[in-house]
Short mmCIF file of C-alpha atoms and ligand atoms in Angstrom, two decimals:
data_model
loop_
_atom_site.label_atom_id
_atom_site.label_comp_id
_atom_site.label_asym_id
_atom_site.label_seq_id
_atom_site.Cartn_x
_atom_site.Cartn_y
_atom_site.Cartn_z
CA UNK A 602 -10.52 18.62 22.37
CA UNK A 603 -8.59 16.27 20.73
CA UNK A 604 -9.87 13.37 18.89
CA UNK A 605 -9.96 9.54 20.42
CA UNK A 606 -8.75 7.17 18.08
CA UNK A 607 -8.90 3.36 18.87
CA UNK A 608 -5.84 1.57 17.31
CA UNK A 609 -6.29 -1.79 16.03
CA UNK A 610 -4.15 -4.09 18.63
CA UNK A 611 -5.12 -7.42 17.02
CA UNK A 612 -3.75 -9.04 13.84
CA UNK A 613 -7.18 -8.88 11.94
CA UNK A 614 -8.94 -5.91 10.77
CA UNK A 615 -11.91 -5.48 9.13
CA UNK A 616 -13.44 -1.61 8.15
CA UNK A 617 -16.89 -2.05 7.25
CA UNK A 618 -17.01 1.74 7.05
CA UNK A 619 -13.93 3.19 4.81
CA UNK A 620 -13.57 6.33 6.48
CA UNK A 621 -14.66 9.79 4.67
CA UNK A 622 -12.61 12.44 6.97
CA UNK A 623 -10.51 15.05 5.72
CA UNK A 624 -10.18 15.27 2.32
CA UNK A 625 -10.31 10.86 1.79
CA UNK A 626 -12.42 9.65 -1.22
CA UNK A 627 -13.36 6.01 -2.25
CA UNK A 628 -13.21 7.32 -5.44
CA UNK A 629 -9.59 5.88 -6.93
CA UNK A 630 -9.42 2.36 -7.91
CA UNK A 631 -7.89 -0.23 -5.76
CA UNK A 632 -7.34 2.98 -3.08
CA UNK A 633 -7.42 1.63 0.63
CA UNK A 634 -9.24 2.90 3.85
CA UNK A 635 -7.19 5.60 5.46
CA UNK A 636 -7.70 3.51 8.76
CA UNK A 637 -4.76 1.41 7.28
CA UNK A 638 -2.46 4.12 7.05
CA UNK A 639 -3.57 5.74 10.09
CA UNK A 640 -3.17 2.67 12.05
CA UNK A 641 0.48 2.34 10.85
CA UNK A 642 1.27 5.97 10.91
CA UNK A 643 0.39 6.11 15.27
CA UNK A 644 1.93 3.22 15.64
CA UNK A 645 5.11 3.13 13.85
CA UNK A 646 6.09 7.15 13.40
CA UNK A 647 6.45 10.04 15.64
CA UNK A 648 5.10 13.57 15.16
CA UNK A 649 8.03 15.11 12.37
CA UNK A 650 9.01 11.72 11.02
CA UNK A 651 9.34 11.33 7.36
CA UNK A 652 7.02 9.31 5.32
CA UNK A 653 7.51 7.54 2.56
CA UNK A 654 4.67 5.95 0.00
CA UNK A 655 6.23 5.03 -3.22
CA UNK A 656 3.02 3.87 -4.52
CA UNK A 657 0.98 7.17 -4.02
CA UNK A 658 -2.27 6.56 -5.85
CA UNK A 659 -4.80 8.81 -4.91
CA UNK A 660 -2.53 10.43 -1.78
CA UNK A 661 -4.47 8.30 1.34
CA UNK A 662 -1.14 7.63 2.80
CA UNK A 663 0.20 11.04 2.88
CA UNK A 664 -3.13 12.96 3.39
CA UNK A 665 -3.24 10.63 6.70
CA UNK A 666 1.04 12.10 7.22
CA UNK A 667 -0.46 15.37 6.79
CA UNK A 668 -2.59 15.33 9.28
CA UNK A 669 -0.38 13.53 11.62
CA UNK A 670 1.95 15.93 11.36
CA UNK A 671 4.68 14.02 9.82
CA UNK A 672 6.63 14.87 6.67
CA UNK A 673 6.18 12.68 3.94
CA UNK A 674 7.56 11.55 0.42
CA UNK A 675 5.17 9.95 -2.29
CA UNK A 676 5.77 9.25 -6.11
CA UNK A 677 3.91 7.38 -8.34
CA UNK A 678 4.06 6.78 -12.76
CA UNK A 679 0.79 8.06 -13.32
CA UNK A 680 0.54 12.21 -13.62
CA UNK A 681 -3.64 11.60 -12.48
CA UNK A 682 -2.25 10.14 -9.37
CA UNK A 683 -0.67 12.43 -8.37
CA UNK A 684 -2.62 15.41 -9.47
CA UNK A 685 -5.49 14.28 -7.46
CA UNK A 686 -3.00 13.83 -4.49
CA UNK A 687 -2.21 17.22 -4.83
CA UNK A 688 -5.25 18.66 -4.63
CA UNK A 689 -6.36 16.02 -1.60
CA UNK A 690 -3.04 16.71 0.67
CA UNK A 691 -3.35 20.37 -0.16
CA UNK A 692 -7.13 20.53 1.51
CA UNK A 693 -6.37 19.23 4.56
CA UNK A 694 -4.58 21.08 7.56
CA UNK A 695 -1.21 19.58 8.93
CA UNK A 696 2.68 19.28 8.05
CA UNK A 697 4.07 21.64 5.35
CA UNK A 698 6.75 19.36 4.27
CA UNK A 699 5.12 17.13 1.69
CA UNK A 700 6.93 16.08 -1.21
CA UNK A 701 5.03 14.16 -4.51
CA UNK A 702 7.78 12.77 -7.28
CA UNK A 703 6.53 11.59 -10.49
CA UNK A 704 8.85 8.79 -10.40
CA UNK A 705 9.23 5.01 -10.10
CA UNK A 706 9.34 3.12 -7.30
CA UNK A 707 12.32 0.69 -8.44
CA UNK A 708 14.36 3.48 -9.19
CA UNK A 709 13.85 6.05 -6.10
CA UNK A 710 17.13 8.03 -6.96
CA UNK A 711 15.95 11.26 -5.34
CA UNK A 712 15.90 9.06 -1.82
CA UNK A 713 19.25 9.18 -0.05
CA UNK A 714 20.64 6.00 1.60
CA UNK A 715 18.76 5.58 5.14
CA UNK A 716 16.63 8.90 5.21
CA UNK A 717 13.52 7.19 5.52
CA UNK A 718 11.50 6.85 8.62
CA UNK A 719 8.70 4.58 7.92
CA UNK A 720 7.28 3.45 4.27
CA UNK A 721 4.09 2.69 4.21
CA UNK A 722 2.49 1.74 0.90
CA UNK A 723 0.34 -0.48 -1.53
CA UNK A 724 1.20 -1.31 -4.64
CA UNK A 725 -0.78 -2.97 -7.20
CA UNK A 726 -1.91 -6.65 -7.16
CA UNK A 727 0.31 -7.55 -10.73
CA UNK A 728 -2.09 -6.67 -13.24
CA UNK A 729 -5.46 -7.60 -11.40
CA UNK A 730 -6.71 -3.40 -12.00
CA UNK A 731 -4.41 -1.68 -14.97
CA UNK A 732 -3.51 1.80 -13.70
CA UNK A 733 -2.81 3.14 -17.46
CA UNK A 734 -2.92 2.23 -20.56
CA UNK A 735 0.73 2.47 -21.63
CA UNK A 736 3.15 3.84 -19.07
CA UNK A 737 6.68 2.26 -19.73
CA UNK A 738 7.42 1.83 -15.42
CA UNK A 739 3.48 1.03 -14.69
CA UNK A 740 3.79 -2.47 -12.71
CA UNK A 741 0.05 -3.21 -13.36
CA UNK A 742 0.91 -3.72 -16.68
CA UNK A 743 2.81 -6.80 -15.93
CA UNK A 744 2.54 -10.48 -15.92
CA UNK A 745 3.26 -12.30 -12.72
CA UNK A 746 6.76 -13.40 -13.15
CA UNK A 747 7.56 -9.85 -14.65
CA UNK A 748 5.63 -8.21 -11.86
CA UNK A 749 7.63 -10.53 -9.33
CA UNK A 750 10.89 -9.04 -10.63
CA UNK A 751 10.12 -5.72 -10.62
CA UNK A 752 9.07 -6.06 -6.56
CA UNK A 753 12.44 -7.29 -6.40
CA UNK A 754 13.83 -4.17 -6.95
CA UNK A 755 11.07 -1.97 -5.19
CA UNK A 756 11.69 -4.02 -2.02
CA UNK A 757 15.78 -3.19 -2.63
CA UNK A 758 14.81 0.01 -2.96
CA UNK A 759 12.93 0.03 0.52
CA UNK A 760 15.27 -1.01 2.19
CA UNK A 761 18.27 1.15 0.82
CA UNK A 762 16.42 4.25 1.84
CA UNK A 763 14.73 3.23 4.73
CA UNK A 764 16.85 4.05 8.53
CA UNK A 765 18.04 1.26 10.29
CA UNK A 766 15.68 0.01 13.27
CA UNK A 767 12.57 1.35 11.48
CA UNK A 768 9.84 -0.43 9.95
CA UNK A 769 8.25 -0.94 6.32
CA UNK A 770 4.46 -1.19 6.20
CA UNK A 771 3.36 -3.27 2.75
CA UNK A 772 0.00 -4.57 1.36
CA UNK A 773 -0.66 -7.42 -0.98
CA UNK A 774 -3.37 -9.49 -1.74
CA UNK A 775 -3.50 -12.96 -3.85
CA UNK A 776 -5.12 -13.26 -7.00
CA UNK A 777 -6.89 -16.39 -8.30
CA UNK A 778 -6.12 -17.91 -12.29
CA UNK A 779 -7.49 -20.96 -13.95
CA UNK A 780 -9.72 -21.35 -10.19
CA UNK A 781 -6.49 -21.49 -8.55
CA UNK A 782 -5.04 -19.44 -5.97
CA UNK A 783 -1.87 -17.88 -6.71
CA UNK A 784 -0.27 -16.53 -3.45
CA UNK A 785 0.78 -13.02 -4.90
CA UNK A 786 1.03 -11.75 -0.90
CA UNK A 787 3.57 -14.58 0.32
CA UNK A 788 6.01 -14.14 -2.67
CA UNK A 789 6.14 -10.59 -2.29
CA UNK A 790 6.59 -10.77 1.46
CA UNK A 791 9.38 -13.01 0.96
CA UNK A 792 10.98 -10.77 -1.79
CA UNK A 793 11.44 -8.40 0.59
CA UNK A 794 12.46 -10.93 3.45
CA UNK A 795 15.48 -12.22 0.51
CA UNK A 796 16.41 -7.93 1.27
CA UNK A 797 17.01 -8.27 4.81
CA UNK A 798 14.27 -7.25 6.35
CA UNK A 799 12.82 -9.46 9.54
CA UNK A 800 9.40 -9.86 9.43
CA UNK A 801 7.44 -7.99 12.43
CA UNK A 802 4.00 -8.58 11.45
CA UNK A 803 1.48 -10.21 9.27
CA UNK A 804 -1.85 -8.64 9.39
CA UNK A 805 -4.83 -9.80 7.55
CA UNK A 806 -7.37 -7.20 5.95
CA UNK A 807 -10.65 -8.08 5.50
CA UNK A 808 -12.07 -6.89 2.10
CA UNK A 809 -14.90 -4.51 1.58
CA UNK A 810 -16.87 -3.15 -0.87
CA UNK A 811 -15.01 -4.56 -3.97
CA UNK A 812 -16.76 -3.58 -7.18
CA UNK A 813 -16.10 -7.01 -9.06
CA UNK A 814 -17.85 -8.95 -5.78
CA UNK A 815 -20.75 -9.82 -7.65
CA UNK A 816 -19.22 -11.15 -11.08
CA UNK A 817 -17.01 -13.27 -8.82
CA UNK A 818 -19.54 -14.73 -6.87
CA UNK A 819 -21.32 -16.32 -9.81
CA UNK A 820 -18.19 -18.17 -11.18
CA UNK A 821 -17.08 -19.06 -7.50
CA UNK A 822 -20.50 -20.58 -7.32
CA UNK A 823 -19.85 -22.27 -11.19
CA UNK A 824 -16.34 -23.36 -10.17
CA UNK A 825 -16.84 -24.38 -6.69
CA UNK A 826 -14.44 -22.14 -5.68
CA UNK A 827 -14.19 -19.32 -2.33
CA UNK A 828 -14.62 -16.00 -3.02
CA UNK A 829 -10.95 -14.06 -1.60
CA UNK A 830 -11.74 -11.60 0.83
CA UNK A 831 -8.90 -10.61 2.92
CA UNK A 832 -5.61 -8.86 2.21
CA UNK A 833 -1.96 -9.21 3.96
CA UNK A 834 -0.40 -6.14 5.29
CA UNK A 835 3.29 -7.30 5.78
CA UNK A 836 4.97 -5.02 8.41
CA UNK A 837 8.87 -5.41 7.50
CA UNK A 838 11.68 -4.29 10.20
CA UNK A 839 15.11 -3.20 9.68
C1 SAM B 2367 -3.05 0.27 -5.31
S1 SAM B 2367 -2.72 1.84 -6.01
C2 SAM B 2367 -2.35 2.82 -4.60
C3 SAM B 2367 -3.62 3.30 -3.95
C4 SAM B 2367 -3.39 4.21 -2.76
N1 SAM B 2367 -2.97 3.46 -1.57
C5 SAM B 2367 -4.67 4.97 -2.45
O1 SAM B 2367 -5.23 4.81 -1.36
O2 SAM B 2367 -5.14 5.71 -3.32
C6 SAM B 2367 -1.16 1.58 -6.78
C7 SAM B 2367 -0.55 2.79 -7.49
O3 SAM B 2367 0.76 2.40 -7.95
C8 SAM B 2367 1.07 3.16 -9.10
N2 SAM B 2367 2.21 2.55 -9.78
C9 SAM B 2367 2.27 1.53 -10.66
N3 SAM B 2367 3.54 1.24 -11.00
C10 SAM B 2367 4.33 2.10 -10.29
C11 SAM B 2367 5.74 2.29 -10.19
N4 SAM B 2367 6.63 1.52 -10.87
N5 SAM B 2367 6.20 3.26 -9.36
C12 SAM B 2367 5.34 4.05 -8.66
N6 SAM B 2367 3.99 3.93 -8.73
C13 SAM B 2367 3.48 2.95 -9.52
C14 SAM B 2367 -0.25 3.19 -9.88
O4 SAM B 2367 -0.25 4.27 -10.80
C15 SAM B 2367 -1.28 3.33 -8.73
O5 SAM B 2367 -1.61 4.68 -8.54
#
């Protein structure tokens, strides 16, 4: 029998539980719930469709593809990403046309001109958790204006390779500095709106189970500040 699955219809979502199935760990920093993926996967893709996530990290995307039966594309800079990806997408059951690239995603050269049929991805928050120590292309390296420019050319690079009519699933969340909010998730969304892409959707993510909660709360409570706990998930057309 197959499985029910409830999507989300509603432009907040909240997963108190992260989801454990298939081969999906909480284990890689800054990873997020495979309900996210899944959610976008069903709704945006068909069964055979390819996939791209250009930020792979630990593979949640594409494990999700896998299992969904579409093909998919991921690359990230870091060779632990995508070993563990490897060894995730290869333990689960599903599509036989997944494709991992050690590459960058400003530069996605091995991507032909509208071959795409849905990205779906998560890149890192500037330099809010540092992926490596010392990879040239590693955009959690970066300072915020750098980091800006550099989405400048990953959302140019989205939409060169992704088909006309199809849609480009991204998620961003702000960062605070000096007590202040800097709105990390609006300038990116409207990098990629300067691109071409119309704006379909913006969804907000409630946060769970973020390991620096607790040294937050006591210098929100010093500062008088709120604690963030949401995330935008941007869903670009073409
Ligand atoms: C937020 S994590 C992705 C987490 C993933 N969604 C998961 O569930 O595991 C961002 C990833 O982007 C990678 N990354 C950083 N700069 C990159 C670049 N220029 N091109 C491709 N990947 C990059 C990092 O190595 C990290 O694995």
């Amino acid at each position: 029998m197959s499985e029910i699955f409830n999507l989300e219809t509603k432009t907040l979502w909240s997963f108190k539980e992260r989801g454990e199935w298939g081969t999906h760990k909480g284990d890689y920093p800054g990873n997020w719930s495979p309900f996210v993926p899944k959610n976008i996967i069903l709704r945006y893709s068909k069964e055979h469709d390819l996939i791209l996530d250009q930020f792979l990290g630990s593979g949640t995307t594409l494990i999700e593809a896998k299992l969904l039966n579409r093909r998919g594309i991921g690359c990230d800079v870091n060779p632990i990403a995508l070993d563990l990806s490897k060894n995730r997408i290869e333990g689960v059951k599903g599509s036989n046309s997944i494709q991992l690239v050690k590459g960058n995603a400003k530069n996605l050269n091995f991507i032909k001109n509208e071959s795409i049929d849905l990205i779906c991805t998560h890149p890192p928050y500037s330099n809010i958790i540092k992926y490596s120590k010392d990879i040239n292309e590693d955009i959690s390296l970066l300072n915020i204006d750098d980091f800006y420019e550099s989405m400048r050319a990953v959302s140019k690079e989205a939409f060169r390779v992704l088909k006309k009519g199809k849609y480009c699933a991204v998620m961003m969340g702000d960062i605070r500095r000096n007590s202040c909010v800097i709105p990390l998730g609006f300038n990116v969304m409207n990098l990629f709106l300067n691109q071409g892409f119309r704006l379909k959707e913006i969804i907000i993510k409630e946060q769970h189970n973020c390991s620096s909660t607790k040294y937050w709360e006591e210098i929100s409570l010093e500062k008088n500040f709120y604690l963030l706990a949401h995330e935008y998930l941007f869903i670009f057309f073409k």
